[in-house]
mmCIF file of C-alpha atoms in Angstrom:
data_model
loop_
_atom_site.group_PDB
_atom_site.id
_atom_site.type_symbol
_atom_site.label_atom_id
_atom_site.label_comp_id
_atom_site.label_asym_id
_atom_site.label_seq_id
_atom_site.Cartn_x
_atom_site.Cartn_y
_atom_site.Cartn_z
ATOM 1 C CA MET A 578 -2.610 -58.437 46.253
ATOM 2 C CA ASP A 579 -3.125 -55.183 44.351
ATOM 3 C CA GLN A 580 -0.889 -52.154 44.856
ATOM 4 C CA ASP A 581 -3.470 -50.238 46.897
ATOM 5 C CA LYS A 582 -3.703 -53.063 49.419
ATOM 6 C CA VAL A 583 0.089 -53.411 49.532
ATOM 7 C CA LYS A 584 0.389 -49.675 50.224
ATOM 8 C CA LYS A 585 -2.159 -49.870 53.055
ATOM 9 C CA MET A 586 -0.461 -52.962 54.466
ATOM 10 C CA ILE A 587 2.905 -51.185 54.646
ATOM 11 C CA GLU A 588 1.309 -48.041 56.120
ATOM 12 C CA ALA A 589 -0.350 -50.193 58.770
ATOM 13 C CA ALA A 590 2.945 -51.895 59.588
ATOM 14 C CA LYS A 591 4.778 -48.566 59.914
ATOM 15 C CA MET A 592 2.147 -47.138 62.245
ATOM 16 C CA TYR A 593 2.057 -50.297 64.352
ATOM 17 C CA TYR A 594 5.797 -50.936 64.691
ATOM 18 C CA PHE A 595 7.292 -47.430 64.375
ATOM 19 C CA LYS A 596 4.626 -45.252 66.005
ATOM 20 C CA ASP A 597 3.074 -47.710 68.481
ATOM 21 C CA TYR A 598 -0.437 -47.087 67.187
ATOM 22 C CA SER A 599 -3.098 -49.536 68.331
ATOM 23 C CA GLN A 600 -4.790 -51.682 65.706
ATOM 24 C CA GLN A 601 -8.027 -49.742 66.231
ATOM 25 C CA ASP A 602 -6.236 -46.403 65.713
ATOM 26 C CA ILE A 603 -4.747 -47.745 62.479
ATOM 27 C CA ALA A 604 -8.152 -48.996 61.351
ATOM 28 C CA ASP A 605 -9.663 -45.546 61.929
ATOM 29 C CA LYS A 606 -6.905 -43.795 59.979
ATOM 30 C CA LEU A 607 -7.010 -46.202 57.033
ATOM 31 C CA GLY A 608 -10.782 -46.525 56.959
ATOM 32 C CA VAL A 609 -10.775 -50.292 57.374
ATOM 33 C CA SER A 610 -11.893 -52.697 60.087
ATOM 34 C CA ARG A 611 -9.648 -53.749 62.969
ATOM 35 C CA PRO A 612 -9.603 -57.418 61.771
ATOM 36 C CA THR A 613 -8.389 -56.138 58.395
ATOM 37 C CA VAL A 614 -5.501 -54.358 60.128
ATOM 38 C CA SER A 615 -4.672 -57.577 61.963
ATOM 39 C CA ARG A 616 -4.577 -59.419 58.639
ATOM 40 C CA PHE A 617 -2.403 -56.671 57.127
ATOM 41 C CA LEU A 618 0.150 -57.034 59.933
ATOM 42 C CA GLN A 619 0.236 -60.811 59.626
ATOM 43 C CA GLN A 620 0.554 -60.651 55.848
ATOM 44 C CA ALA A 621 3.361 -58.096 56.112
ATOM 45 C CA LYS A 622 5.368 -60.587 58.183
ATOM 46 C CA GLU A 623 4.589 -63.520 55.905
ATOM 47 C CA ASP A 624 5.589 -61.579 52.785
ATOM 48 C CA GLY A 625 8.849 -60.369 54.314
ATOM 49 C CA PHE A 626 7.927 -56.669 54.522
ATOM 50 C CA VAL A 627 8.289 -56.909 58.311
ATOM 51 C CA GLN A 628 11.148 -58.894 59.832
ATOM 52 C CA ILE A 629 11.289 -59.189 63.607
ATOM 53 C CA ARG A 630 14.624 -59.989 65.241
ATOM 54 C CA ILE A 631 15.179 -60.460 68.968
ATOM 55 C CA MET A 632 18.647 -59.307 69.984
ATOM 56 C CA ASP A 633 19.932 -61.093 73.063
ATOM 57 C CA PRO A 634 22.555 -58.847 74.729
ATOM 58 C CA SER A 635 24.149 -61.911 76.344
ATOM 59 C CA GLU A 636 25.212 -63.157 72.909
ATOM 60 C CA ASP A 637 27.506 -60.830 70.992
ATOM 61 C CA THR A 638 27.213 -62.375 67.555
ATOM 62 C CA GLU A 639 29.425 -59.739 65.945
ATOM 63 C CA ASN A 640 32.237 -60.589 68.346
ATOM 64 C CA LEU A 641 31.798 -64.303 67.684
ATOM 65 C CA ALA A 642 31.900 -63.636 63.948
ATOM 66 C CA TYR A 643 35.079 -61.569 64.247
ATOM 67 C CA ARG A 644 36.849 -64.234 66.301
ATOM 68 C CA LEU A 645 35.843 -67.010 63.893
ATOM 69 C CA LYS A 646 37.011 -64.920 60.970
ATOM 70 C CA GLN A 647 40.418 -64.456 62.586
ATOM 71 C CA LYS A 648 40.841 -68.052 63.753
ATOM 72 C CA TYR A 649 39.918 -69.697 60.465
ATOM 73 C CA ASN A 650 41.189 -66.970 58.124
ATOM 74 C CA LEU A 651 37.779 -66.403 56.549
ATOM 75 C CA ALA A 652 36.657 -63.501 54.358
ATOM 76 C CA LYS A 653 33.298 -63.188 56.093
ATOM 77 C CA VAL A 654 31.380 -64.817 58.942
ATOM 78 C CA ILE A 655 27.708 -64.374 59.811
ATOM 79 C CA VAL A 656 26.638 -65.673 63.217
ATOM 80 C CA VAL A 657 22.883 -66.053 63.565
ATOM 81 C CA SER A 658 21.215 -65.840 66.975
ATOM 82 C CA VAL A 659 18.751 -68.741 67.227
ATOM 83 C CA PRO A 660 16.300 -68.537 70.168
ATOM 84 C CA HIS A 661 15.847 -72.297 70.650
ATOM 85 C CA TYR A 662 18.451 -74.909 69.798
ATOM 86 C CA GLU A 663 16.233 -77.159 67.700
ATOM 87 C CA GLU A 664 17.224 -78.516 64.300
ATOM 88 C CA ASN A 665 14.301 -77.178 62.287
ATOM 89 C CA LEU A 666 14.570 -73.738 63.887
ATOM 90 C CA ILE A 667 18.325 -73.581 63.286
ATOM 91 C CA ARG A 668 17.727 -74.444 59.646
ATOM 92 C CA GLU A 669 15.025 -71.778 59.321
ATOM 93 C CA TYR A 670 17.140 -68.981 60.828
ATOM 94 C CA LEU A 671 20.248 -69.921 58.841
ATOM 95 C CA ALA A 672 18.211 -70.025 55.642
ATOM 96 C CA GLU A 673 16.737 -66.580 56.282
ATOM 97 C CA ASP A 674 20.099 -64.903 56.900
ATOM 98 C CA THR A 675 21.705 -66.708 53.971
ATOM 99 C CA ALA A 676 18.957 -65.483 51.646
ATOM 100 C CA LEU A 677 19.533 -61.913 52.851
ATOM 101 C CA TYR A 678 23.297 -62.250 52.336
ATOM 102 C CA LEU A 679 22.831 -63.584 48.805
ATOM 103 C CA ASP A 680 20.528 -60.666 48.041
ATOM 104 C CA GLU A 681 23.344 -58.309 49.074
ATOM 105 C CA ILE A 682 26.148 -59.884 47.064
ATOM 106 C CA ILE A 683 24.692 -61.296 43.839
ATOM 107 C CA LYS A 684 25.283 -59.048 40.856
ATOM 108 C CA ASP A 685 25.167 -59.119 37.062
ATOM 109 C CA ASP A 686 27.230 -61.868 35.371
ATOM 110 C CA ASP A 687 27.617 -63.965 38.531
ATOM 111 C CA SER A 688 27.481 -67.730 38.309
ATOM 112 C CA LEU A 689 26.315 -69.821 41.278
ATOM 113 C CA VAL A 690 27.005 -73.521 41.735
ATOM 114 C CA LEU A 691 24.597 -75.074 44.254
ATOM 115 C CA ALA A 692 24.528 -78.210 46.368
ATOM 116 C CA TRP A 693 21.232 -79.792 47.431
ATOM 117 C CA GLY A 694 19.502 -80.816 50.649
ATOM 118 C CA GLN A 695 16.843 -79.573 53.054
ATOM 119 C CA LEU A 696 18.765 -76.474 54.150
ATOM 120 C CA MET A 697 19.487 -75.498 50.551
ATOM 121 C CA HIS A 698 15.796 -75.938 49.774
ATOM 122 C CA GLN A 699 14.812 -73.613 52.623
ATOM 123 C CA ILE A 700 17.306 -71.001 51.456
ATOM 124 C CA ALA A 701 15.823 -71.190 47.970
ATOM 125 C CA LYS A 702 12.305 -70.692 49.334
ATOM 126 C CA LYS A 703 13.345 -67.606 51.328
ATOM 127 C CA LEU A 704 15.037 -65.775 48.456
ATOM 128 C CA HIS A 705 13.583 -62.400 47.528
ATOM 129 C CA HIS A 706 13.216 -61.483 43.891
ATOM 130 C CA LYS A 707 16.183 -59.557 42.530
ATOM 131 C CA HIS A 708 16.584 -58.651 38.886
ATOM 132 C CA VAL A 709 20.112 -59.332 37.696
ATOM 133 C CA ASN A 710 21.452 -59.905 34.196
ATOM 134 C CA HIS A 711 23.293 -62.916 32.806
ATOM 135 C CA VAL A 712 23.354 -64.944 36.030
ATOM 136 C CA SER A 713 23.746 -68.728 35.802
ATOM 137 C CA ILE A 714 22.530 -71.291 38.346
ATOM 138 C CA VAL A 715 24.458 -74.571 38.111
ATOM 139 C CA GLN A 716 23.898 -77.918 39.830
ATOM 140 C CA MET A 717 26.976 -78.884 41.876
ATOM 141 C CA LEU A 718 26.669 -82.674 41.777
ATOM 142 C CA GLY A 719 24.561 -85.490 40.455
ATOM 143 C CA GLY A 720 21.435 -86.652 42.216
ATOM 144 C CA PHE A 721 19.817 -89.653 43.839
ATOM 145 C CA THR A 722 16.641 -90.844 42.192
ATOM 146 C CA HIS A 723 15.559 -92.926 45.190
ATOM 147 C CA LEU A 724 16.269 -90.548 48.082
ATOM 148 C CA GLU A 725 13.869 -88.076 49.692
ATOM 149 C CA ASP A 726 16.240 -85.188 48.975
ATOM 150 C CA ASN A 727 15.855 -85.877 45.254
ATOM 151 C CA ARG A 728 12.575 -83.951 45.213
ATOM 152 C CA TYR A 729 14.504 -80.841 46.262
ATOM 153 C CA GLN A 730 17.201 -80.996 43.598
ATOM 154 C CA SER A 731 15.373 -79.543 40.616
ATOM 155 C CA GLU A 732 13.185 -77.276 42.758
ATOM 156 C CA ILE A 733 16.231 -75.629 44.377
ATOM 157 C CA LEU A 734 17.612 -74.634 40.983
ATOM 158 C CA HIS A 735 14.210 -73.530 39.720
ATOM 159 C CA LEU A 736 13.579 -71.348 42.796
ATOM 160 C CA PHE A 737 17.008 -69.697 42.528
ATOM 161 C CA ALA A 738 16.524 -69.094 38.817
ATOM 162 C CA GLN A 739 13.055 -67.652 39.389
ATOM 163 C CA ALA A 740 14.252 -65.303 42.143
ATOM 164 C CA LEU A 741 17.197 -64.053 40.082
ATOM 165 C CA ASP A 742 15.596 -63.969 36.614
ATOM 166 C CA SER A 743 18.242 -66.439 35.507
ATOM 167 C CA HIS A 744 18.646 -69.832 33.867
ATOM 168 C CA PRO A 745 19.191 -73.143 35.695
ATOM 169 C CA TYR A 746 21.689 -75.697 34.397
ATOM 170 C CA PHE A 747 21.009 -79.239 35.543
ATOM 171 C CA LEU A 748 23.383 -82.175 35.876
ATOM 172 C CA PRO A 749 21.082 -85.084 34.933
ATOM 173 C CA LEU A 750 23.279 -87.852 36.296
ATOM 174 C CA PRO A 751 23.526 -89.960 39.455
ATOM 175 C CA ALA A 752 25.883 -88.648 42.125
ATOM 176 C CA ILE A 753 27.648 -92.007 42.403
ATOM 177 C CA VAL A 754 28.083 -94.794 39.867
ATOM 178 C CA ASP A 755 29.293 -98.375 40.211
ATOM 179 C CA HIS A 756 32.646 -97.985 38.490
ATOM 180 C CA VAL A 757 35.050 -95.255 37.462
ATOM 181 C CA LEU A 758 34.719 -96.359 33.814
ATOM 182 C CA VAL A 759 30.998 -95.607 33.968
ATOM 183 C CA LYS A 760 31.777 -92.151 35.332
ATOM 184 C CA GLN A 761 34.321 -91.490 32.591
ATOM 185 C CA ALA A 762 31.847 -92.533 29.907
ATOM 186 C CA MET A 763 29.153 -90.215 31.295
ATOM 187 C CA GLU A 764 31.530 -87.283 31.626
ATOM 188 C CA SER A 765 32.623 -87.684 28.003
ATOM 189 C CA ASP A 766 29.208 -86.412 26.867
ATOM 190 C CA LYS A 767 29.419 -82.909 25.382
ATOM 191 C CA TYR A 768 26.534 -81.474 27.429
ATOM 192 C CA ILE A 769 27.762 -83.027 30.680
ATOM 193 C CA ARG A 770 31.258 -81.642 30.103
ATOM 194 C CA LYS A 771 29.717 -78.201 29.621
ATOM 195 C CA ILE A 772 27.791 -78.328 32.919
ATOM 196 C CA LEU A 773 30.792 -79.638 34.852
ATOM 197 C CA GLU A 774 32.953 -76.882 33.391
ATOM 198 C CA MET A 775 30.334 -74.265 34.316
ATOM 199 C CA GLY A 776 30.489 -75.544 37.898
ATOM 200 C CA LYS A 777 34.254 -75.083 37.892
ATOM 201 C CA GLN A 778 34.016 -71.579 36.436
ATOM 202 C CA ALA A 779 31.253 -70.383 38.797
ATOM 203 C CA ASN A 780 32.457 -67.564 41.046
ATOM 204 C CA ILE A 781 30.053 -68.381 43.912
ATOM 205 C CA ALA A 782 29.509 -71.776 45.537
ATOM 206 C CA LEU A 783 26.778 -72.395 48.117
ATOM 207 C CA PHE A 784 26.726 -75.606 50.120
ATOM 208 C CA THR A 785 26.289 -77.234 53.504
ATOM 209 C CA VAL A 786 27.997 -80.138 55.272
ATOM 210 C CA ASP A 787 26.828 -83.278 56.985
ATOM 211 C CA THR A 788 28.421 -85.583 59.514
ATOM 212 C CA SER A 789 29.730 -88.996 58.556
ATOM 213 C CA HIS A 790 28.247 -90.430 61.744
ATOM 214 C CA SER A 791 24.650 -89.644 60.858
ATOM 215 C CA ASP A 792 22.075 -92.173 59.736
ATOM 216 C CA SER A 793 21.202 -90.095 56.696
ATOM 217 C CA ALA A 794 19.387 -91.652 53.767
ATOM 218 C CA PHE A 795 22.481 -90.914 51.660
ATOM 219 C CA LEU A 796 24.797 -92.980 53.872
ATOM 220 C CA GLN A 797 22.238 -95.761 54.162
ATOM 221 C CA SER A 798 21.685 -95.939 50.406
ATOM 222 C CA ASP A 799 22.591 -98.891 48.188
ATOM 223 C CA TYR A 800 25.599 -97.001 46.868
ATOM 224 C CA PHE A 801 27.565 -98.052 49.942
ATOM 225 C CA SER A 802 28.380 -101.484 51.296
ATOM 226 C CA ASN A 803 28.548 -102.169 55.026
ATOM 227 C CA GLU A 804 32.335 -102.094 54.689
ATOM 228 C CA ASP A 805 32.103 -98.669 53.039
ATOM 229 C CA ARG A 806 29.963 -97.337 55.885
ATOM 230 C CA THR A 807 32.391 -98.638 58.486
ATOM 231 C CA GLU A 808 35.308 -96.993 56.673
ATOM 232 C CA ILE A 809 33.377 -93.734 56.318
ATOM 233 C CA LYS A 810 32.684 -93.551 60.051
ATOM 234 C CA LEU A 811 36.261 -94.459 60.969
ATOM 235 C CA LYS A 812 38.106 -92.147 58.593
ATOM 236 C CA SER A 813 35.943 -89.121 57.815
ATOM 237 C CA ALA A 814 34.536 -86.222 59.819
ATOM 238 C CA GLY A 815 31.992 -85.103 57.267
ATOM 239 C CA TYR A 816 31.088 -84.688 53.648
ATOM 240 C CA ILE A 817 30.164 -81.940 51.208
ATOM 241 C CA GLY A 818 27.793 -83.154 48.543
ATOM 242 C CA THR A 819 29.117 -86.688 48.288
ATOM 243 C CA ARG A 820 32.810 -86.109 48.964
ATOM 244 C CA PHE A 821 34.375 -87.044 52.285
ATOM 245 C CA TYR A 822 37.123 -85.392 54.324
ATOM 246 C CA ASP A 823 38.680 -85.897 57.765
ATOM 247 C CA LYS A 824 38.869 -83.528 60.749
ATOM 248 C CA ASN A 825 41.978 -81.875 59.297
ATOM 249 C CA GLY A 826 40.249 -81.185 56.011
ATOM 250 C CA GLN A 827 42.153 -83.843 54.106
ATOM 251 C CA LEU A 828 40.234 -85.705 51.410
ATOM 252 C CA CYS A 829 39.703 -89.354 52.227
ATOM 253 C CA LEU A 830 38.064 -92.497 50.842
ATOM 254 C CA SER A 831 39.665 -91.915 47.450
ATOM 255 C CA GLU A 832 38.234 -95.097 45.879
ATOM 256 C CA LEU A 833 34.707 -93.857 46.536
ATOM 257 C CA SER A 834 35.579 -90.416 45.175
ATOM 258 C CA THR A 835 36.611 -91.877 41.822
ATOM 259 C CA ARG A 836 32.979 -92.989 41.326
ATOM 260 C CA MET A 837 31.373 -89.649 42.233
ATOM 261 C CA ILE A 838 30.101 -87.145 39.668
ATOM 262 C CA GLY A 839 30.181 -83.438 40.379
ATOM 263 C CA LEU A 840 32.380 -80.600 41.558
ATOM 264 C CA GLU A 841 35.627 -81.610 43.257
ATOM 265 C CA LEU A 842 36.204 -80.114 46.714
ATOM 266 C CA GLU A 843 39.478 -78.591 45.542
ATOM 267 C CA GLU A 844 37.456 -76.414 43.167
ATOM 268 C CA LEU A 845 35.730 -74.772 46.148
ATOM 269 C CA LYS A 846 39.057 -73.228 47.149
ATOM 270 C CA ARG A 847 39.197 -71.303 43.878
ATOM 271 C CA LYS A 848 35.851 -69.552 44.220
ATOM 272 C CA GLU A 849 35.509 -65.820 44.810
ATOM 273 C CA ARG A 850 32.947 -66.764 47.443
ATOM 274 C CA SER A 851 32.687 -70.301 48.756
ATOM 275 C CA ILE A 852 29.769 -70.120 51.193
ATOM 276 C CA LEU A 853 29.307 -72.794 53.850
ATOM 277 C CA VAL A 854 25.965 -72.707 55.678
ATOM 278 C CA ALA A 855 25.599 -75.131 58.593
ATOM 279 C CA GLY A 856 24.776 -75.267 62.296
ATOM 280 C CA GLY A 857 23.841 -77.504 65.178
ATOM 281 C CA ALA A 858 25.890 -79.485 67.684
ATOM 282 C CA GLU A 859 26.007 -82.587 65.504
ATOM 283 C CA LYS A 860 27.583 -80.606 62.633
ATOM 284 C CA VAL A 861 30.508 -79.076 64.567
ATOM 285 C CA GLU A 862 33.106 -81.700 63.577
ATOM 286 C CA ALA A 863 32.009 -81.606 59.944
ATOM 287 C CA ILE A 864 32.190 -77.788 59.851
ATOM 288 C CA TYR A 865 35.547 -77.848 61.627
ATOM 289 C CA GLY A 866 37.008 -80.254 59.071
ATOM 290 C CA ALA A 867 35.653 -78.198 56.176
ATOM 291 C CA LEU A 868 37.210 -75.008 57.573
ATOM 292 C CA ASN A 869 40.524 -76.776 58.140
ATOM 293 C CA GLY A 870 40.382 -77.944 54.531
ATOM 294 C CA ARG A 871 39.761 -74.341 53.431
ATOM 295 C CA PHE A 872 36.759 -75.393 51.376
ATOM 296 C CA ALA A 873 34.917 -72.220 52.456
ATOM 297 C CA ASN A 874 35.865 -68.563 52.780
ATOM 298 C CA VAL A 875 32.404 -67.497 53.993
ATOM 299 C CA LEU A 876 30.699 -69.162 56.967
ATOM 300 C CA ILE A 877 27.090 -68.733 58.090
ATOM 301 C CA THR A 878 26.298 -70.527 61.353
ATOM 302 C CA ASP A 879 24.457 -70.183 64.673
ATOM 303 C CA GLN A 880 25.799 -68.772 67.934
ATOM 304 C CA LEU A 881 26.308 -72.067 69.807
ATOM 305 C CA THR A 882 28.050 -73.718 66.884
ATOM 306 C CA ALA A 883 30.242 -70.613 66.620
ATOM 307 C CA LYS A 884 31.250 -70.958 70.266
ATOM 308 C CA SER A 885 32.051 -74.651 69.788
ATOM 309 C CA LEU A 886 34.234 -73.883 66.768
ATOM 310 C CA LEU A 887 36.130 -71.248 68.743
ATOM 311 C CA GLU A 888 36.769 -73.780 71.491
ATOM 312 C CA LYS A 889 38.433 -76.231 69.112
ATOM 313 C CA ASP A 890 42.028 -76.353 70.280
ATOM 314 C CA GLN A 891 43.769 -76.562 66.905
ATOM 315 C CA GLU A 892 44.577 -73.077 65.702
ATOM 316 C CA LEU A 893 44.327 -73.144 61.927
ATOM 317 C CA ASN A 894 46.232 -69.904 61.444
ATOM 318 C CA SER A 895 49.436 -71.475 62.784
ATOM 319 C CA ARG A 896 49.682 -73.816 59.817
ATOM 320 C CA ILE A 897 48.347 -71.699 56.932
ATOM 321 C CA ASP A 898 50.630 -71.349 53.929
ATOM 322 C CA PRO A 899 50.125 -67.709 52.859
ATOM 323 C CA SER A 900 50.856 -68.620 49.232
ATOM 324 C CA ASN A 901 47.858 -70.961 49.284
ATOM 325 C CA ALA A 902 45.409 -68.510 50.870
ATOM 326 C CA PHE A 903 42.149 -67.437 49.277
ATOM 327 C CA PRO A 904 42.355 -64.455 46.901
ATOM 328 C CA LEU A 905 40.546 -61.988 49.135
ATOM 329 C CA SER A 906 41.314 -58.859 47.155
ATOM 330 C CA GLY A 907 38.032 -59.008 45.265
ATOM 331 C CA ILE A 908 35.847 -59.739 48.291
ATOM 332 C CA PRO A 909 34.390 -56.920 50.376
ATOM 333 C CA LEU A 910 35.204 -57.713 53.988
ATOM 334 C CA TYR A 911 31.940 -56.510 55.501
#
């Protein structure tokens, strides 16, 4: 769309939403037809120039965010009000607010290490272009050539790199291998060592969680035996990437972890911003375990998940070792 049309589209949106002009009044002022005004208004929403939010006074998301921040000792919490509690809608709203948050915080010389999955893909698609210098986009873990999510892996990095005028760094390896010796051989490669080190050095991590009790394609893949799946469901509350932890945030299933390629969960604790984006009733236990493990210092979730996390009876603050807390001095607490 040329600049003249963009200008008219924005003028139409301002008159319609700010001044309560009718579409016919706008058409008369701009010298276009009423259907053209209708198309302008629709296009303005689709292109992100107009963003409509419905604020439900019965849900004080700022209060929920403050209470979560205090309970789990987080640097920042964003609670998103979702109108209908449906998985696809939750994912869409979380992705939109995450994209806006990233637009606020990303600056020159940042390095982002990214997980993969459907939510991450939606976030990538909702990013607005922002010119920054010397930003790196790094793949957090290896991939799965035979899973549906594989088609998102390279596209997520490409979309982030395109939005931020930056360069993507791929980890062209499987997420899990058959034996630790295979992993060690792969990680001895000079290029692979470089990418893994970039993931460690990245100052921003962006990821989601999943529950160990789901029937996800990952858990049903050939990488796991039936005995593995039974152990996963018995011992873990969730997983980040491919690494499992229990409800208290303790790493578990260590034998499996020795065969996994990618960023260790302990590295998430060292990030300037370790951003967990997740929501939905089925994810509560997985989010709870991740917060107990202190794998995130920024949480983006929906209002009902926020309420469920506040109702969890274990108060994390009572057992925090202050010497092991996140370095919050460099993070704006807004």
